[in-house]
Short mmCIF file of C-alpha atoms in Angstrom, two decimals:
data_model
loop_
_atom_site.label_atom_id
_atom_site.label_comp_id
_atom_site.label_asym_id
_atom_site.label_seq_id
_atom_site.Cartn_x
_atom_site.Cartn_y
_atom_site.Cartn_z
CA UNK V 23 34.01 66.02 115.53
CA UNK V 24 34.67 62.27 115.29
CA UNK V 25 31.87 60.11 115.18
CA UNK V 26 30.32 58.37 118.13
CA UNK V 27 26.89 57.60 119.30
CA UNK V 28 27.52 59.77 122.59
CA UNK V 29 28.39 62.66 120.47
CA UNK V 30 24.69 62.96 119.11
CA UNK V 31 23.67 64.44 122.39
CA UNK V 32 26.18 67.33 121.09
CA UNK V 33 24.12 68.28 118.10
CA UNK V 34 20.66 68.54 120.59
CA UNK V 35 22.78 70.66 123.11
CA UNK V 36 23.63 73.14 120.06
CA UNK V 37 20.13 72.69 118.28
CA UNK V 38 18.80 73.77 121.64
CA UNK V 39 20.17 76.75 122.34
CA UNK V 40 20.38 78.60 119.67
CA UNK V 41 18.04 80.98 120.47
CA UNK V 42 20.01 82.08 123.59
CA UNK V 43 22.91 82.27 120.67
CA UNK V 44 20.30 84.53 118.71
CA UNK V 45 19.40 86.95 121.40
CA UNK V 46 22.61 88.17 121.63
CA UNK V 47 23.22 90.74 119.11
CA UNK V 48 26.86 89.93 117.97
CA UNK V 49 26.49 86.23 118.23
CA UNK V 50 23.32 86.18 115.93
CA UNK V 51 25.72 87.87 112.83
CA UNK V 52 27.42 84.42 113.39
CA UNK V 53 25.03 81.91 113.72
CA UNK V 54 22.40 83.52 111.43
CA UNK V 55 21.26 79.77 110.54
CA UNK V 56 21.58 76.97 112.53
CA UNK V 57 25.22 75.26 112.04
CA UNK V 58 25.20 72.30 110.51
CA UNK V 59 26.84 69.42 112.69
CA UNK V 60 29.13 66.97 110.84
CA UNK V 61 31.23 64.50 111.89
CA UNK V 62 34.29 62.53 110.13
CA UNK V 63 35.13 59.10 110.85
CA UNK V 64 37.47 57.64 113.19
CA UNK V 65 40.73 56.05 112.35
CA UNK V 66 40.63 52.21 112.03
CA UNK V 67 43.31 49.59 112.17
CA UNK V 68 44.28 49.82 108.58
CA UNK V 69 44.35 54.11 109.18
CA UNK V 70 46.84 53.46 111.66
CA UNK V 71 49.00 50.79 109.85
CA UNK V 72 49.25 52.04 106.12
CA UNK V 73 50.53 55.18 104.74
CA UNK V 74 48.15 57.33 103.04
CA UNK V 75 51.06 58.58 101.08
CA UNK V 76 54.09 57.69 99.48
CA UNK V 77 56.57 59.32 101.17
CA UNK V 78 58.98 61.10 99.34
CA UNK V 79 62.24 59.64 98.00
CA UNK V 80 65.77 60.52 98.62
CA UNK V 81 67.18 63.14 96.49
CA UNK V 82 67.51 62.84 93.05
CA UNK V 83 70.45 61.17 91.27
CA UNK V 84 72.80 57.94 92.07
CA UNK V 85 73.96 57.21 95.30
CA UNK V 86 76.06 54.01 96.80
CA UNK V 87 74.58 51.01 97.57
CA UNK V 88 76.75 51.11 100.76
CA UNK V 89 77.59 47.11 100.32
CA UNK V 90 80.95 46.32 102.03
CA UNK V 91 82.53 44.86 98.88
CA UNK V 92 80.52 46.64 96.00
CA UNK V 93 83.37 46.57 93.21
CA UNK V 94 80.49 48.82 91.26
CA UNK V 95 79.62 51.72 92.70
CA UNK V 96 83.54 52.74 92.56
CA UNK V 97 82.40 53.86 88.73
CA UNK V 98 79.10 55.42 89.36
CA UNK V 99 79.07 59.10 89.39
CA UNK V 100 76.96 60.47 92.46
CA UNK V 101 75.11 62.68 90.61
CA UNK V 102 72.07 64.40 89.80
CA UNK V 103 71.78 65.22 86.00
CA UNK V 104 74.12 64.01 83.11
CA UNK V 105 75.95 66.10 80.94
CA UNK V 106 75.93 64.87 76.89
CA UNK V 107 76.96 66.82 73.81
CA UNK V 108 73.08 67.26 73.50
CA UNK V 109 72.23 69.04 76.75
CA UNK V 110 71.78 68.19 80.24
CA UNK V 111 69.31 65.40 81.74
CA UNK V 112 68.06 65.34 85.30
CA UNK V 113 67.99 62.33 86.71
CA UNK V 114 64.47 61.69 88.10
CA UNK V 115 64.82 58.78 91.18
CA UNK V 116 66.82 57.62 93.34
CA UNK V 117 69.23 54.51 92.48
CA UNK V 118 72.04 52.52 93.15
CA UNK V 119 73.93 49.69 91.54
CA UNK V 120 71.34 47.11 93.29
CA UNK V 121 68.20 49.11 91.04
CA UNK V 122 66.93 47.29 88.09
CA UNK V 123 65.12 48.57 84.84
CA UNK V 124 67.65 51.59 84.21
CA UNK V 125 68.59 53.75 81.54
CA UNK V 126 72.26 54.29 81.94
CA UNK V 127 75.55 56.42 80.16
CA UNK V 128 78.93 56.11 80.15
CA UNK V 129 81.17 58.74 79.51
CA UNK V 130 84.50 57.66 78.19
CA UNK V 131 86.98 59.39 80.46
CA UNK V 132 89.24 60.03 77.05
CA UNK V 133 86.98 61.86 74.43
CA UNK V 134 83.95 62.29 76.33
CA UNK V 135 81.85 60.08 74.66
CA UNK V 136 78.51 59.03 75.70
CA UNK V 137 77.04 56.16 75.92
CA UNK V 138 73.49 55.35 76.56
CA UNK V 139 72.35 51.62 77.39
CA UNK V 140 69.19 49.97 78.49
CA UNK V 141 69.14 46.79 81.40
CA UNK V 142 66.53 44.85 82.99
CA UNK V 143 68.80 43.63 85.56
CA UNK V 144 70.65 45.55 88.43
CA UNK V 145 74.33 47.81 87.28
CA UNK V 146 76.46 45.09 89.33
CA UNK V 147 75.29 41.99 87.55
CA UNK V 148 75.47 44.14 84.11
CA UNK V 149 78.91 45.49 84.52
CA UNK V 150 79.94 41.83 86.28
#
């Protein structure tokens, strides 16, 4: 029950009569002891204006920054793992050419050669 200073006079209605709930034979297996009342708080301004959790991301993998006149994400593979000569990585986010402080590989289209870079800055200013 939610606190509030009205809500007192709940716990002396229960407190009360108990012992009418302890005549009856069924209803004392239940309330052997007297229940304990407790109440939780009530939702405040900040409750109802932040998230208590992240919500979840998109799926997994690269997806198109969906700019008009993105000359970048023509090259980036909408996927959600790379394949190298030395296995398979999962790509763990979400991110477009506009994300910044990536890992990325390119695979030459001729001998399938991988290869792995570092940037600080976003794909379409790297590859610009």
């Amino acid at each position: 029950m939610t606190y509030h200073p009205h809500n007192l006079v709940a716990r002396t209605i229960v407190l009360n009569n108990l012992s009418i709930l302890q005549a009856d034979p069924d209803a004392r297996e239940v309330f052997d002891e007297p229940p304990l009342v407790v109440y939780s708080r009530a939702k405040n301004i900040r409750d109802m204006l932040v998230r208590s959790q992240i919500s979840a991301s998109h799926d997994s993998g690269t997806r198109p920054c969906r700019r008009p006149r993105c000359k970048t994400c023509t090259y980036v593979s909408q996927a959600g793992e790379i394949n190298t000569p030395r296995g398979v990585f999962t790509i763990a986010g979400s991110f477009t050419c506009t994300s910044r402080y990536l890992i990325y590989a390119i695979v030459c289209k001729r001998c399938d050669v991988v290869y792995i870079g570092e940037t600080v800055r976003n794909l379409a200013t790297r590859f610009s």
